[in-house]
CSV table of C-alpha atoms in Angstrom, one decimal:
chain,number,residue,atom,x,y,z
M,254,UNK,CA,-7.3,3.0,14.6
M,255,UNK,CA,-5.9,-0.5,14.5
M,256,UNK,CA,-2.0,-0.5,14.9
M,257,UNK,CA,0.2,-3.1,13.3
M,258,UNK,CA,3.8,-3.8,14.7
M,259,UNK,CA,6.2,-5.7,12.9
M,260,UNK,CA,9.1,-7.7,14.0
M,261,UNK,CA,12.0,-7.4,13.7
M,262,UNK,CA,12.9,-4.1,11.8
M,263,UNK,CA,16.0,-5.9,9.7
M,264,UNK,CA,16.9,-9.5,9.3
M,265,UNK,CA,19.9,-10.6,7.9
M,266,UNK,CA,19.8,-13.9,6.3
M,267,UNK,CA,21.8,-16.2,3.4
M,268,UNK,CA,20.0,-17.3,0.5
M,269,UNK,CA,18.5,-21.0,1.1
M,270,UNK,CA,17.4,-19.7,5.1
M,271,UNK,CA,13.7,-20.1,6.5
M,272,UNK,CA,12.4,-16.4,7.2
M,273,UNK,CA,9.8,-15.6,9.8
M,274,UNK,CA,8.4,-12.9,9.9
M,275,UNK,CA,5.9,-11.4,12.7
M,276,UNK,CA,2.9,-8.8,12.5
M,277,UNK,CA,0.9,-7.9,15.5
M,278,UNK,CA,-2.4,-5.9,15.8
M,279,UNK,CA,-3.5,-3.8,18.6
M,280,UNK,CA,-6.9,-5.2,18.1
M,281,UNK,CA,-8.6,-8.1,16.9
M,282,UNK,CA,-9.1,-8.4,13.4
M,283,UNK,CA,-12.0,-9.7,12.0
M,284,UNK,CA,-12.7,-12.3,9.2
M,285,UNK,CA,-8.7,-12.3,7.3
M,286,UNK,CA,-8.4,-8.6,6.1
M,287,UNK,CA,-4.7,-9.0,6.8
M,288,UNK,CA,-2.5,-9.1,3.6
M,289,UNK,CA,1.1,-8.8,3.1
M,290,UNK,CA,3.0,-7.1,0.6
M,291,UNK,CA,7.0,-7.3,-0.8
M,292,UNK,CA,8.5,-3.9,-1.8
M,293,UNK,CA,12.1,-3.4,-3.5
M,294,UNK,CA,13.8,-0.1,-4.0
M,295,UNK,CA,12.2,2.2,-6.8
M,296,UNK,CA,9.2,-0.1,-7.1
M,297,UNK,CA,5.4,-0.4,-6.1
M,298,UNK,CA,4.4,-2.8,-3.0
M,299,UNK,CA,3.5,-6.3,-4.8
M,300,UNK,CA,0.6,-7.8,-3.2
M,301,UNK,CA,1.8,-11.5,-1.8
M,302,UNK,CA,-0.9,-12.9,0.6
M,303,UNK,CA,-4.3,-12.1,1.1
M,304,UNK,CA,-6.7,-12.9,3.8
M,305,UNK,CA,-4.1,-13.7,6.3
M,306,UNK,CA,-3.2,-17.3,4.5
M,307,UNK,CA,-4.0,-17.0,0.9
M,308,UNK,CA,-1.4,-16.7,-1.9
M,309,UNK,CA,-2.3,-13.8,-4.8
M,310,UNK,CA,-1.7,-15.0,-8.0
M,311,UNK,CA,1.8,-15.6,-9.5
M,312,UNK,CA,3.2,-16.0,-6.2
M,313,UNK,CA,5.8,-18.6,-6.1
M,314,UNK,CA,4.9,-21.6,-2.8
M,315,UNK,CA,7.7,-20.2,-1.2
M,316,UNK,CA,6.0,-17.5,0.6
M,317,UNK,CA,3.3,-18.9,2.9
M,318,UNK,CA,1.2,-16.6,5.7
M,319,UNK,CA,-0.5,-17.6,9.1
M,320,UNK,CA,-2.3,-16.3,11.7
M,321,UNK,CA,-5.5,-14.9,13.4
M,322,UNK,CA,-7.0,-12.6,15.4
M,323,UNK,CA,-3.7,-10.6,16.8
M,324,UNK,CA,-0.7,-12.1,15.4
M,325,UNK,CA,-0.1,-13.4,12.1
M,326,UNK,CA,3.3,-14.2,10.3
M,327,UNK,CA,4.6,-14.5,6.6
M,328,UNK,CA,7.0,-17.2,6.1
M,329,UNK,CA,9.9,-17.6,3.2
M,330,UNK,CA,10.8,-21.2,3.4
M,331,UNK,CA,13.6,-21.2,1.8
M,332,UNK,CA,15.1,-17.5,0.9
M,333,UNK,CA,15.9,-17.0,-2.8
M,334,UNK,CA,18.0,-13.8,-4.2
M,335,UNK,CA,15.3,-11.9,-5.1
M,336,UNK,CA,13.3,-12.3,-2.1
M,337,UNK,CA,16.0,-9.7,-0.2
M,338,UNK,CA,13.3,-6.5,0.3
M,339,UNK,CA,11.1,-5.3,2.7
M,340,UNK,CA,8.1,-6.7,3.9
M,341,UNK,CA,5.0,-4.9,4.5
M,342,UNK,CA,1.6,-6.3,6.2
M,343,UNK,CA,-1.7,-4.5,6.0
M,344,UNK,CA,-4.8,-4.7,7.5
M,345,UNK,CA,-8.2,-3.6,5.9
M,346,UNK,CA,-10.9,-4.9,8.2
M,347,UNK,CA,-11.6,-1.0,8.9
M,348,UNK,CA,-11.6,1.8,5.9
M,349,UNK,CA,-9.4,3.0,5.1
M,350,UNK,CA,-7.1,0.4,7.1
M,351,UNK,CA,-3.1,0.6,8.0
M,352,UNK,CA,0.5,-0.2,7.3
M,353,UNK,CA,2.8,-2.0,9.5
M,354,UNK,CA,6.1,-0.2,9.3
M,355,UNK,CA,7.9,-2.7,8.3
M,356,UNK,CA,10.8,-5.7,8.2
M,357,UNK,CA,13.5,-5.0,5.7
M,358,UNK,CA,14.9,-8.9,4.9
M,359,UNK,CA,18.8,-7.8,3.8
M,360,UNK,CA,22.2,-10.2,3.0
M,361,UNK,CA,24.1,-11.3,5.2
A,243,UNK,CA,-4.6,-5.7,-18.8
A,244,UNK,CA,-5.4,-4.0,-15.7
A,245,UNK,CA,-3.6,-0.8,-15.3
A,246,UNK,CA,-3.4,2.2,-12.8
A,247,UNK,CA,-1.3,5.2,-14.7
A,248,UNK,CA,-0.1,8.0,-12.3
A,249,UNK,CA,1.1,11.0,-13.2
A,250,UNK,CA,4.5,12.1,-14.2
A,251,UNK,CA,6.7,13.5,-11.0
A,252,UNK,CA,5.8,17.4,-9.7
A,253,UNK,CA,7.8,20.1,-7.9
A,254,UNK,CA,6.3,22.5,-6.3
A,255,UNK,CA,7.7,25.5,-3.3
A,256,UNK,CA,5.6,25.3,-0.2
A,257,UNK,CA,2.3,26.9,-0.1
A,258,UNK,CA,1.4,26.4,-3.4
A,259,UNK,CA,-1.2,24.1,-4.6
A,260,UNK,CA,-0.8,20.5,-6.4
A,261,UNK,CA,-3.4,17.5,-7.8
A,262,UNK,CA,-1.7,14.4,-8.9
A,263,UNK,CA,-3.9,11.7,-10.8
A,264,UNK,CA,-3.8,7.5,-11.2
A,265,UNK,CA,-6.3,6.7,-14.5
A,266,UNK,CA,-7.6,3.4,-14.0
A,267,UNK,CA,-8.0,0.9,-17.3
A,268,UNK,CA,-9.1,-2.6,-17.9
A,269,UNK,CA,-11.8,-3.1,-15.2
A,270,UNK,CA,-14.9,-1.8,-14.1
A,271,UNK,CA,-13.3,1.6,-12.3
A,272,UNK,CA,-16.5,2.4,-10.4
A,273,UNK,CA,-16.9,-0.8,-8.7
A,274,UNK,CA,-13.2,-0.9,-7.1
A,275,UNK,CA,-12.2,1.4,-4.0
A,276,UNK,CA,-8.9,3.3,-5.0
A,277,UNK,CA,-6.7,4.2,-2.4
A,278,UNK,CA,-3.9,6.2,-2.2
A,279,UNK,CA,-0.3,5.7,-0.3
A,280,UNK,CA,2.3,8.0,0.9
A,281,UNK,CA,5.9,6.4,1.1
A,282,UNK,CA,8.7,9.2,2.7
A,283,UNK,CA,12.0,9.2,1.5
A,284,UNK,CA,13.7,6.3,3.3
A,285,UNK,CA,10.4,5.6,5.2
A,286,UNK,CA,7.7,2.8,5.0
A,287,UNK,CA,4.1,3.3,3.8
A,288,UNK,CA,1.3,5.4,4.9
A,289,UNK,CA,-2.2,4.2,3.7
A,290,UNK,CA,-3.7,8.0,3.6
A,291,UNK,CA,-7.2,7.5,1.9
A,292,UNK,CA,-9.7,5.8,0.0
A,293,UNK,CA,-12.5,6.7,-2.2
A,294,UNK,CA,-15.2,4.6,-4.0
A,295,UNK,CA,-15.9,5.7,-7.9
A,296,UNK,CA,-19.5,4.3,-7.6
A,297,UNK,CA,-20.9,6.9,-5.0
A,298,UNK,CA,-17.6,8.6,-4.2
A,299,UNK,CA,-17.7,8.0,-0.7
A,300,UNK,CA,-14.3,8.8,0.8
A,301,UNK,CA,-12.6,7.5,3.8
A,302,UNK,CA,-9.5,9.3,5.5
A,303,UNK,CA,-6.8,7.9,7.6
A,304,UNK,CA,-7.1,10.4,11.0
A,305,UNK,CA,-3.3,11.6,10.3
A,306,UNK,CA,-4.1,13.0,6.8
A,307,UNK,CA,-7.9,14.1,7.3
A,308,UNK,CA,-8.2,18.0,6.4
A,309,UNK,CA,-4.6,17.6,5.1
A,310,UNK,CA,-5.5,16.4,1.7
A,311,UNK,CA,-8.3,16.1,-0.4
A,312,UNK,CA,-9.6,12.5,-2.4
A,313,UNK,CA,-11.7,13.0,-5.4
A,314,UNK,CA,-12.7,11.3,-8.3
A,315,UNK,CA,-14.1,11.7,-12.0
A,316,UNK,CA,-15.7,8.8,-13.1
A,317,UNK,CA,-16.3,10.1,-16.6
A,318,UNK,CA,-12.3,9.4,-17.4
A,319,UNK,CA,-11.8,6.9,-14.8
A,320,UNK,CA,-9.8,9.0,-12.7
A,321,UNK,CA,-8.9,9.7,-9.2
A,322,UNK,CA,-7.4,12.4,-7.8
A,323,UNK,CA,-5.1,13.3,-4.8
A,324,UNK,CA,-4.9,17.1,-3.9
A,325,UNK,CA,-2.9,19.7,-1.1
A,326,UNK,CA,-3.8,23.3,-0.9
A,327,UNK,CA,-1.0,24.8,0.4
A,328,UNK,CA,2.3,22.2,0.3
A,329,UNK,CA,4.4,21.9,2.9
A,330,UNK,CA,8.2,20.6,2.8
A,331,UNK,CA,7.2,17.6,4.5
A,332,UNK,CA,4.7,16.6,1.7
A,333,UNK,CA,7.7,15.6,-0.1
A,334,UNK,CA,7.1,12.2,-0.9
A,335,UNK,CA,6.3,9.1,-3.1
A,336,UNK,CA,2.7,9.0,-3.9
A,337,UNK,CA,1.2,5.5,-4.9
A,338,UNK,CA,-2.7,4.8,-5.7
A,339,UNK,CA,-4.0,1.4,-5.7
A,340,UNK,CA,-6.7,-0.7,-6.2
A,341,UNK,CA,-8.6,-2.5,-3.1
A,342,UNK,CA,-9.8,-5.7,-4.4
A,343,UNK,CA,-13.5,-7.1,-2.9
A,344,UNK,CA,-12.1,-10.7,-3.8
A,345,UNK,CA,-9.1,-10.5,-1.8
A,346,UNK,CA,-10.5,-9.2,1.3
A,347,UNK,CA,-9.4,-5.4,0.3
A,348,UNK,CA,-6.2,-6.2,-0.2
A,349,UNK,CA,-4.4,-4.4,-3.1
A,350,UNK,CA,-4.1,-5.8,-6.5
A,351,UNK,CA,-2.7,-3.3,-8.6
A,352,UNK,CA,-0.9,-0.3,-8.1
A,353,UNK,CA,0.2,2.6,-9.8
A,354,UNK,CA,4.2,3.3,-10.0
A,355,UNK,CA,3.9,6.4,-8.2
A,356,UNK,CA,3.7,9.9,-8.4
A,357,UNK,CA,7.6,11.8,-6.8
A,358,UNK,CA,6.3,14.7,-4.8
A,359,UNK,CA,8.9,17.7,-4.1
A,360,UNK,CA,7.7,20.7,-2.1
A,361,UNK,CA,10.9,22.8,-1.8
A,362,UNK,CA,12.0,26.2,-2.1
């Protein structure tokens, strides 16, 4: 089973800041099944990036991802109010694939 | 208008048996895995399972094999998520989604979630 670890658990940011946020596999990944999701309280995930660097649709430029093989990042460039959630990334290069556990973006 | 509807929230006392649903509409259903999600109270999420309509082949994350059981009619677009005997630690949100082919698996659309409560 391929673990994800994401750092860090909480960031605590102002609106307008650059967020950077890390996701690590324990293996290798192959082609880009690496996607990352936003979730606020009392709603479903919402799917933001898709194959590592690729933005769904409806997704405002803000939110950008990177990476490759082992460690891949989602970036905020510049953090609006409703962007304070957590942060999910997912990998499904094996079925049925796995959660990170995690990085909840909070105000400072 | 793609849609996964779940249904409405369940409690249950442990040891007794539950089967929570997410209808899929506006899409091909048997040509899009559906997996489903487990999200703890205060925790993060747990992809449990997946199953493909077309053929019904199921997949199970190694933590919920023989824990839970993935089915699926394809006559009413359904899929299916069911426990024999419920424990208290089943208590949970349940979300199905949809794995998308052109987005590398990644999940389109999900349900809103299904509020598990096994308690006594």
């Amino acid at each position: 089973e391929i673990v994800l670890t994401q750092s860090p658990a909480t960031l605590s940011l102002s609106p307008g800041e650059r967020v950077t946020l890390s996701c690590r596999a324990s293996q290798r990944l192959s082609g880009s099944y690496l996607a990352w999701y936003q979730q606020k309280p009392g709603q479903a995930p919402r799917l933001l990036i898709y194959g590592a660097s690729s933005g769904a649709t409806g997704i405002p430029d803000r939110f950008s991802g990177s990476g490759s093989e082992t460690d891949f990042t989602l970036t905020i460039s510049s953090l609006e109010p409703e962007d304070f959630a957590v942060y999910y990334c997912q990998q499904t290069a094996t079925s049925p694939g796995t959660f990170g556990q995690g990085t909840k973006v909070e105000i400072k | 208008e793609v849609q996964l509807v779940q249904s409405e929230a369940e409690v249950r006392e442990p040891g007794e048996s539950l089967k929570i649903s997410c209808k899929g509409s506006g899409y091909n259903f048997a040509t899009y895995w559906i997996g489903w999600v487990r999200q703890m109270p205060g925790k993060g999420l747990e992809w449990m399972g997946v199953i493909y309509p077309g053929d019904s082949d199921t997949r199970y994350n190694p933590s919920f094999q023989g824990q839970v059981t993935i089915s699926v009619d394809r006559s009413i677009n359904t899929a299916f998520l069911q426990w024999i005997s419920l424990k208290a630690s089943d208590t949970a949100m349940y979300f199905c989604a949809r794995q998308s082919p052109a987005y590398y698996k990644a999940s389109d659309y999900w349900g809103r979630g299904t509020l598990v409560t096994v308690s006594s």
